[in-house]
């Protein structure tokens, strides 16, 4: 394995990329190149084999209800490897639909319940009377974020002792209209409803880049310390 080649897994990009969420991966590739690293992005789709241990970073974008229904049927094959990867403190980033599928379920507008991986204690309910769309502005542990949201799914934490918000809202809706928080942070796993892409906010992108580099160094034997988990979490 090359010390300067970082492997990234992009889950179901052909189905879960409604708002061009893979732009986040392109930004990471650019920033990693600036740090003198090359990247290889594997797009993992329906029927593909996947072992998260082979990667320094895993990305999962958003999709519409139909695409989520299709992906939800294939995704359970990967639950064990994703859950192990997350709980070990490795970096993973999910947007919108990918966020929702990490929870126990997503109830659609038609009343159909899409079963998630149930890795994290959260659930999502589609509220047809409340489209959450527009600019968002929130504060994270890495500073402020300005981006864009467009969703009717409202996500709720089922265990607030385990899950913590990624950010506190200043403008916009975030997870839902009641809680005034955006996304979640669990160890080095981040979920968000932010598109545009989110990582145009370079303060956040740089922190994720450092997580990826540390994870890569552990994988290549250049670093023996596990990926650092945020002190707050």
PDB file of C-alpha atoms in Angstrom:
ATOM      1  CA  UNK A   1       0.000   0.000   0.000  1.00  0.00           C
ATOM      2  CA  UNK A   2       1.382   3.413  -0.979  1.00  0.00           C
ATOM      3  CA  UNK A   3       2.031   5.782   1.897  1.00  0.00           C
ATOM      4  CA  UNK A   4       0.764   8.618  -0.298  1.00  0.00           C
ATOM      5  CA  UNK A   5      -2.373   7.012  -1.745  1.00  0.00           C
ATOM      6  CA  UNK A   6      -5.530   7.508   0.319  1.00  0.00           C
ATOM      7  CA  UNK A   7      -8.566   5.332  -0.406  1.00  0.00           C
ATOM      8  CA  UNK A   8     -12.065   6.803  -0.088  1.00  0.00           C
ATOM      9  CA  UNK A   9     -15.332   4.881  -0.389  1.00  0.00           C
ATOM     10  CA  UNK A  10     -18.343   6.700  -1.845  1.00  0.00           C
ATOM     11  CA  UNK A  11     -21.526   4.719  -1.153  1.00  0.00           C
ATOM     12  CA  UNK A  12     -24.161   4.486  -3.915  1.00  0.00           C
ATOM     13  CA  UNK A  13     -23.039   7.672  -5.684  1.00  0.00           C
ATOM     14  CA  UNK A  14     -25.089   6.762  -8.770  1.00  0.00           C
ATOM     15  CA  UNK A  15     -28.264   6.749  -6.654  1.00  0.00           C
ATOM     16  CA  UNK A  16     -27.508   8.983  -3.674  1.00  0.00           C
ATOM     17  CA  UNK A  17     -26.166  12.179  -5.214  1.00  0.00           C
ATOM     18  CA  UNK A  18     -29.306  14.254  -5.798  1.00  0.00           C
ATOM     19  CA  UNK A  19     -27.775  17.629  -5.016  1.00  0.00           C
ATOM     20  CA  UNK A  20     -24.270  16.856  -6.213  1.00  0.00           C
ATOM     21  CA  UNK A  21     -23.209  15.817  -2.720  1.00  0.00           C
ATOM     22  CA  UNK A  22     -20.141  14.068  -4.089  1.00  0.00           C
ATOM     23  CA  UNK A  23     -18.770  17.591  -4.495  1.00  0.00           C
ATOM     24  CA  UNK A  24     -17.722  17.160  -0.866  1.00  0.00           C
ATOM     25  CA  UNK A  25     -15.440  14.318  -1.946  1.00  0.00           C
ATOM     26  CA  UNK A  26     -13.968  16.455  -4.730  1.00  0.00           C
ATOM     27  CA  UNK A  27     -13.122  19.150  -2.187  1.00  0.00           C
ATOM     28  CA  UNK A  28     -11.431  16.595   0.060  1.00  0.00           C
ATOM     29  CA  UNK A  29      -9.410  15.290  -2.891  1.00  0.00           C
ATOM     30  CA  UNK A  30      -8.220  18.833  -3.631  1.00  0.00           C
ATOM     31  CA  UNK A  31      -7.239  19.494  -0.014  1.00  0.00           C
ATOM     32  CA  UNK A  32      -5.510  16.122   0.323  1.00  0.00           C
ATOM     33  CA  UNK A  33      -3.528  16.846  -2.851  1.00  0.00           C
ATOM     34  CA  UNK A  34      -2.400  20.069  -1.214  1.00  0.00           C
ATOM     35  CA  UNK A  35      -1.061  17.889   1.617  1.00  0.00           C
ATOM     36  CA  UNK A  36       0.830  15.811  -0.980  1.00  0.00           C
ATOM     37  CA  UNK A  37      -1.580  12.860  -0.989  1.00  0.00           C
ATOM     38  CA  UNK A  38      -3.211  11.198  -3.985  1.00  0.00           C
ATOM     39  CA  UNK A  39      -6.686   9.724  -3.631  1.00  0.00           C
ATOM     40  CA  UNK A  40      -8.503   6.733  -5.074  1.00  0.00           C
ATOM     41  CA  UNK A  41     -12.305   6.916  -4.828  1.00  0.00           C
ATOM     42  CA  UNK A  42     -14.226   3.640  -5.056  1.00  0.00           C
ATOM     43  CA  UNK A  43     -17.920   4.013  -5.826  1.00  0.00           C
ATOM     44  CA  UNK A  44     -19.714   1.218  -3.992  1.00  0.00           C
ATOM     45  CA  UNK A  45     -23.146   0.498  -5.501  1.00  0.00           C
ATOM     46  CA  UNK A  46     -25.802  -2.218  -5.689  1.00  0.00           C
ATOM     47  CA  UNK A  47     -24.342  -5.685  -5.286  1.00  0.00           C
ATOM     48  CA  UNK A  48     -20.748  -4.498  -4.835  1.00  0.00           C
ATOM     49  CA  UNK A  49     -18.514  -5.930  -2.140  1.00  0.00           C
ATOM     50  CA  UNK A  50     -17.478  -3.504   0.582  1.00  0.00           C
ATOM     51  CA  UNK A  51     -15.140  -3.688   3.551  1.00  0.00           C
ATOM     52  CA  UNK A  52     -14.884  -0.341   5.348  1.00  0.00           C
ATOM     53  CA  UNK A  53     -11.563  -1.370   6.918  1.00  0.00           C
ATOM     54  CA  UNK A  54      -9.966  -0.920   3.491  1.00  0.00           C
ATOM     55  CA  UNK A  55     -10.631   2.825   3.491  1.00  0.00           C
ATOM     56  CA  UNK A  56      -9.442   5.977   5.221  1.00  0.00           C
ATOM     57  CA  UNK A  57     -12.800   7.697   4.732  1.00  0.00           C
ATOM     58  CA  UNK A  58     -16.389   6.726   3.876  1.00  0.00           C
ATOM     59  CA  UNK A  59     -18.899   9.123   2.289  1.00  0.00           C
ATOM     60  CA  UNK A  60     -22.658   8.621   1.823  1.00  0.00           C
ATOM     61  CA  UNK A  61     -24.725  11.263  -0.005  1.00  0.00           C
ATOM     62  CA  UNK A  62     -28.439  12.046  -0.225  1.00  0.00           C
ATOM     63  CA  UNK A  63     -31.269  10.833  -2.437  1.00  0.00           C
ATOM     64  CA  UNK A  64     -35.011  10.957  -3.004  1.00  0.00           C
ATOM     65  CA  UNK A  65     -37.501   8.521  -1.452  1.00  0.00           C
ATOM     66  CA  UNK A  66     -37.400   6.133  -4.420  1.00  0.00           C
ATOM     67  CA  UNK A  67     -33.625   5.909  -4.462  1.00  0.00           C
ATOM     68  CA  UNK A  68     -33.542   5.503  -0.683  1.00  0.00           C
ATOM     69  CA  UNK A  69     -35.990   2.608  -0.962  1.00  0.00           C
ATOM     70  CA  UNK A  70     -33.745   0.885  -3.514  1.00  0.00           C
ATOM     71  CA  UNK A  71     -30.569   1.489  -1.511  1.00  0.00           C
ATOM     72  CA  UNK A  72     -32.218   0.410   1.756  1.00  0.00           C
ATOM     73  CA  UNK A  73     -32.727  -3.084   0.326  1.00  0.00           C
ATOM     74  CA  UNK A  74     -29.038  -3.489  -0.529  1.00  0.00           C
ATOM     75  CA  UNK A  75     -27.486  -1.612   2.401  1.00  0.00           C
ATOM     76  CA  UNK A  76     -28.028  -4.180   5.218  1.00  0.00           C
ATOM     77  CA  UNK A  77     -25.276  -6.364   3.691  1.00  0.00           C
ATOM     78  CA  UNK A  78     -22.822  -3.721   4.891  1.00  0.00           C
ATOM     79  CA  UNK A  79     -24.191  -3.048   8.368  1.00  0.00           C
ATOM     80  CA  UNK A  80     -21.528  -5.007  10.243  1.00  0.00           C
ATOM     81  CA  UNK A  81     -18.545  -3.415   8.491  1.00  0.00           C
ATOM     82  CA  UNK A  82     -19.992   0.137   8.709  1.00  0.00           C
ATOM     83  CA  UNK A  83     -20.932  -0.216  12.377  1.00  0.00           C
ATOM     84  CA  UNK A  84     -17.501  -1.552  13.294  1.00  0.00           C
ATOM     85  CA  UNK A  85     -15.829   1.252  11.329  1.00  0.00           C
ATOM     86  CA  UNK A  86     -17.888   3.983  13.020  1.00  0.00           C
ATOM     87  CA  UNK A  87     -17.510   2.623  16.545  1.00  0.00           C
ATOM     88  CA  UNK A  88     -13.736   2.424  16.102  1.00  0.00           C
ATOM     89  CA  UNK A  89     -13.707   6.211  15.718  1.00  0.00           C
ATOM     90  CA  UNK A  90     -12.953   6.268  11.997  1.00  0.00           C
ATOM     91  CA  UNK A  91     -14.096   9.210   9.829  1.00  0.00           C
ATOM     92  CA  UNK A  92     -17.376   8.932   7.951  1.00  0.00           C
ATOM     93  CA  UNK A  93     -19.621  11.664   6.595  1.00  0.00           C
ATOM     94  CA  UNK A  94     -23.288  11.271   5.571  1.00  0.00           C
ATOM     95  CA  UNK A  95     -25.599  13.807   3.931  1.00  0.00           C
ATOM     96  CA  UNK A  96     -29.415  13.952   4.022  1.00  0.00           C
ATOM     97  CA  UNK A  97     -30.680  10.535   2.798  1.00  0.00           C
ATOM     98  CA  UNK A  98     -27.455   8.839   3.855  1.00  0.00           C
ATOM     99  CA  UNK A  99     -27.926  10.445   7.283  1.00  0.00           C
ATOM    100  CA  UNK A 100     -31.475   9.094   7.555  1.00  0.00           C
ATOM    101  CA  UNK A 101     -30.470   5.538   6.610  1.00  0.00           C
ATOM    102  CA  UNK A 102     -28.049   5.320   9.548  1.00  0.00           C
ATOM    103  CA  UNK A 103     -31.040   5.462  11.899  1.00  0.00           C
ATOM    104  CA  UNK A 104     -33.776   2.983  12.710  1.00  0.00           C
ATOM    105  CA  UNK A 105     -36.326   4.080  10.094  1.00  0.00           C
ATOM    106  CA  UNK A 106     -37.542   6.757   7.692  1.00  0.00           C
ATOM    107  CA  UNK A 107     -41.309   7.148   7.338  1.00  0.00           C
ATOM    108  CA  UNK A 108     -42.159   8.465   3.869  1.00  0.00           C
ATOM    109  CA  UNK A 109     -44.960  10.800   2.775  1.00  0.00           C
ATOM    110  CA  UNK A 110     -47.001   7.815   1.574  1.00  0.00           C
ATOM    111  CA  UNK A 111     -46.772   6.157   4.972  1.00  0.00           C
ATOM    112  CA  UNK A 112     -44.211   3.563   3.888  1.00  0.00           C
ATOM    113  CA  UNK A 113     -41.519   2.908   6.459  1.00  0.00           C
ATOM    114  CA  UNK A 114     -38.010   2.500   5.055  1.00  0.00           C
ATOM    115  CA  UNK A 115     -35.923   0.486   7.469  1.00  0.00           C
ATOM    116  CA  UNK A 116     -32.505   1.929   8.188  1.00  0.00           C
ATOM    117  CA  UNK A 117     -29.346   0.231   9.428  1.00  0.00           C
ATOM    118  CA  UNK A 118     -30.246   1.033  13.039  1.00  0.00           C
ATOM    119  CA  UNK A 119     -26.606   1.800  13.829  1.00  0.00           C
ATOM    120  CA  UNK A 120     -27.449   5.104  15.493  1.00  0.00           C
ATOM    121  CA  UNK A 121     -30.467   5.873  17.727  1.00  0.00           C
ATOM    122  CA  UNK A 122     -32.433   8.255  15.504  1.00  0.00           C
ATOM    123  CA  UNK A 123     -35.492   8.200  13.260  1.00  0.00           C
ATOM    124  CA  UNK A 124     -36.901  10.392  10.489  1.00  0.00           C
ATOM    125  CA  UNK A 125     -40.471  11.298   9.562  1.00  0.00           C
ATOM    126  CA  UNK A 126     -41.485  12.975   6.295  1.00  0.00           C
ATOM    127  CA  UNK A 127     -43.717  15.991   6.994  1.00  0.00           C
ATOM    128  CA  UNK A 128     -45.393  17.060   3.741  1.00  0.00           C
ATOM    129  CA  UNK A 129     -46.640  20.336   5.251  1.00  0.00           C
ATOM    130  CA  UNK A 130     -43.147  21.540   6.140  1.00  0.00           C
ATOM    131  CA  UNK A 131     -40.562  21.760   3.385  1.00  0.00           C
ATOM    132  CA  UNK A 132     -37.314  22.911   4.988  1.00  0.00           C
ATOM    133  CA  UNK A 133     -35.511  24.747   2.240  1.00  0.00           C
ATOM    134  CA  UNK A 134     -33.153  27.696   2.100  1.00  0.00           C
ATOM    135  CA  UNK A 135     -29.897  29.027   3.430  1.00  0.00           C
ATOM    136  CA  UNK A 136     -28.622  27.691   6.721  1.00  0.00           C
ATOM    137  CA  UNK A 137     -26.151  29.122   9.188  1.00  0.00           C
ATOM    138  CA  UNK A 138     -24.990  27.260  12.276  1.00  0.00           C
ATOM    139  CA  UNK A 139     -22.128  27.031  14.720  1.00  0.00           C
ATOM    140  CA  UNK A 140     -19.996  23.906  15.156  1.00  0.00           C
ATOM    141  CA  UNK A 141     -17.017  23.070  17.352  1.00  0.00           C
ATOM    142  CA  UNK A 142     -14.895  24.025  14.311  1.00  0.00           C
ATOM    143  CA  UNK A 143     -16.538  27.397  13.791  1.00  0.00           C
ATOM    144  CA  UNK A 144     -19.464  28.680  11.754  1.00  0.00           C
ATOM    145  CA  UNK A 145     -20.969  26.970   8.712  1.00  0.00           C
ATOM    146  CA  UNK A 146     -23.013  28.606   5.952  1.00  0.00           C
ATOM    147  CA  UNK A 147     -24.691  26.351   3.420  1.00  0.00           C
ATOM    148  CA  UNK A 148     -28.091  25.228   2.021  1.00  0.00           C
ATOM    149  CA  UNK A 149     -30.794  22.705   2.998  1.00  0.00           C
ATOM    150  CA  UNK A 150     -33.729  21.174   1.117  1.00  0.00           C
ATOM    151  CA  UNK A 151     -35.672  18.391   2.850  1.00  0.00           C
ATOM    152  CA  UNK A 152     -39.054  17.427   4.277  1.00  0.00           C
ATOM    153  CA  UNK A 153     -37.689  14.615   6.420  1.00  0.00           C
ATOM    154  CA  UNK A 154     -37.466  15.626  10.073  1.00  0.00           C
ATOM    155  CA  UNK A 155     -34.880  13.720  12.102  1.00  0.00           C
ATOM    156  CA  UNK A 156     -35.063  13.155  15.857  1.00  0.00           C
ATOM    157  CA  UNK A 157     -32.492  11.661  18.242  1.00  0.00           C
ATOM    158  CA  UNK A 158     -33.749   8.718  20.313  1.00  0.00           C
ATOM    159  CA  UNK A 159     -30.751   8.810  22.676  1.00  0.00           C
ATOM    160  CA  UNK A 160     -29.393  12.286  23.387  1.00  0.00           C
ATOM    161  CA  UNK A 161     -26.771  10.847  25.727  1.00  0.00           C
ATOM    162  CA  UNK A 162     -25.133   9.018  22.812  1.00  0.00           C
ATOM    163  CA  UNK A 163     -25.724  11.464  19.972  1.00  0.00           C
ATOM    164  CA  UNK A 164     -24.711  15.116  19.919  1.00  0.00           C
ATOM    165  CA  UNK A 165     -25.621  17.794  17.355  1.00  0.00           C
ATOM    166  CA  UNK A 166     -23.048  18.679  14.743  1.00  0.00           C
ATOM    167  CA  UNK A 167     -24.116  22.309  15.035  1.00  0.00           C
ATOM    168  CA  UNK A 168     -26.463  24.770  16.750  1.00  0.00           C
ATOM    169  CA  UNK A 169     -28.740  26.675  14.394  1.00  0.00           C
ATOM    170  CA  UNK A 170     -28.466  30.397  13.779  1.00  0.00           C
ATOM    171  CA  UNK A 171     -30.524  30.458  10.566  1.00  0.00           C
ATOM    172  CA  UNK A 172     -32.575  27.678   8.978  1.00  0.00           C
ATOM    173  CA  UNK A 173     -34.141  24.473  10.298  1.00  0.00           C
ATOM    174  CA  UNK A 174     -31.487  21.755  10.542  1.00  0.00           C
ATOM    175  CA  UNK A 175     -32.735  18.397  11.810  1.00  0.00           C
ATOM    176  CA  UNK A 176     -36.271  19.605  12.501  1.00  0.00           C
ATOM    177  CA  UNK A 177     -38.109  22.840  13.373  1.00  0.00           C
ATOM    178  CA  UNK A 178     -38.249  22.093  17.110  1.00  0.00           C
ATOM    179  CA  UNK A 179     -34.727  21.184  18.241  1.00  0.00           C
ATOM    180  CA  UNK A 180     -32.744  24.045  16.615  1.00  0.00           C
ATOM    181  CA  UNK A 181     -29.748  21.804  15.896  1.00  0.00           C
ATOM    182  CA  UNK A 182     -28.124  20.542  12.697  1.00  0.00           C
ATOM    183  CA  UNK A 183     -26.822  17.063  11.971  1.00  0.00           C
ATOM    184  CA  UNK A 184     -25.065  14.878  14.484  1.00  0.00           C
ATOM    185  CA  UNK A 185     -21.621  13.993  15.709  1.00  0.00           C
ATOM    186  CA  UNK A 186     -20.845  10.579  17.142  1.00  0.00           C
ATOM    187  CA  UNK A 187     -17.140   9.942  17.678  1.00  0.00           C
ATOM    188  CA  UNK A 188     -15.662  10.849  14.241  1.00  0.00           C
ATOM    189  CA  UNK A 189     -18.899  10.161  12.389  1.00  0.00           C
ATOM    190  CA  UNK A 190     -20.778  13.216  11.061  1.00  0.00           C
ATOM    191  CA  UNK A 191     -24.300  13.452   9.642  1.00  0.00           C
ATOM    192  CA  UNK A 192     -25.740  16.609   8.105  1.00  0.00           C
ATOM    193  CA  UNK A 193     -28.623  18.006   6.051  1.00  0.00           C
ATOM    194  CA  UNK A 194     -26.283  20.549   4.448  1.00  0.00           C
ATOM    195  CA  UNK A 195     -25.768  20.621   0.683  1.00  0.00           C
ATOM    196  CA  UNK A 196     -24.046  23.173  -1.550  1.00  0.00           C
ATOM    197  CA  UNK A 197     -21.610  21.339  -0.695  1.00  0.00           C
ATOM    198  CA  UNK A 198     -20.995  21.618   3.043  1.00  0.00           C
ATOM    199  CA  UNK A 199     -17.229  21.324   2.723  1.00  0.00           C
ATOM    200  CA  UNK A 200     -16.958  24.600   0.873  1.00  0.00           C
ATOM    201  CA  UNK A 201     -16.684  25.663   4.538  1.00  0.00           C
ATOM    202  CA  UNK A 202     -12.955  25.028   4.618  1.00  0.00           C
ATOM    203  CA  UNK A 203     -12.770  25.154   8.427  1.00  0.00           C
ATOM    204  CA  UNK A 204     -14.809  21.929   8.535  1.00  0.00           C
ATOM    205  CA  UNK A 205     -13.116  20.402   5.493  1.00  0.00           C
ATOM    206  CA  UNK A 206      -9.649  20.887   6.999  1.00  0.00           C
ATOM    207  CA  UNK A 207     -10.658  19.088  10.198  1.00  0.00           C
ATOM    208  CA  UNK A 208     -11.991  16.129   8.215  1.00  0.00           C
ATOM    209  CA  UNK A 209      -8.813  16.075   6.132  1.00  0.00           C
ATOM    210  CA  UNK A 210      -6.763  15.710   9.316  1.00  0.00           C
ATOM    211  CA  UNK A 211      -9.000  12.836  10.448  1.00  0.00           C
ATOM    212  CA  UNK A 212      -8.506  11.133   7.080  1.00  0.00           C
ATOM    213  CA  UNK A 213      -4.726  11.548   7.140  1.00  0.00           C
ATOM    214  CA  UNK A 214      -4.490  10.162  10.671  1.00  0.00           C
ATOM    215  CA  UNK A 215      -6.681   7.194   9.747  1.00  0.00           C
ATOM    216  CA  UNK A 216      -4.529   6.584   6.640  1.00  0.00           C
ATOM    217  CA  UNK A 217      -1.337   6.698   8.699  1.00  0.00           C
ATOM    218  CA  UNK A 218      -2.747   4.119  11.108  1.00  0.00           C
ATOM    219  CA  UNK A 219      -3.685   1.864   8.172  1.00  0.00           C
ATOM    220  CA  UNK A 220      -0.231   2.129   6.602  1.00  0.00           C
ATOM    221  CA  UNK A 221       1.578   1.573   9.893  1.00  0.00           C
ATOM    222  CA  UNK A 222       3.027   5.089  10.055  1.00  0.00           C
ATOM    223  CA  UNK A 223       0.977   5.945  13.120  1.00  0.00           C
ATOM    224  CA  UNK A 224       0.096   3.638  16.007  1.00  0.00           C
ATOM    225  CA  UNK A 225      -2.319   5.958  17.802  1.00  0.00           C
ATOM    226  CA  UNK A 226      -5.994   5.454  16.844  1.00  0.00           C
ATOM    227  CA  UNK A 227      -7.834   8.289  15.144  1.00  0.00           C
ATOM    228  CA  UNK A 228      -8.461  10.956  17.786  1.00  0.00           C
ATOM    229  CA  UNK A 229     -12.070  11.291  18.835  1.00  0.00           C
ATOM    230  CA  UNK A 230     -13.327  14.785  19.636  1.00  0.00           C
ATOM    231  CA  UNK A 231     -13.069  15.467  23.355  1.00  0.00           C
ATOM    232  CA  UNK A 232     -16.703  16.550  23.576  1.00  0.00           C
ATOM    233  CA  UNK A 233     -17.873  13.215  22.273  1.00  0.00           C
TER     234      UNK A 233
END
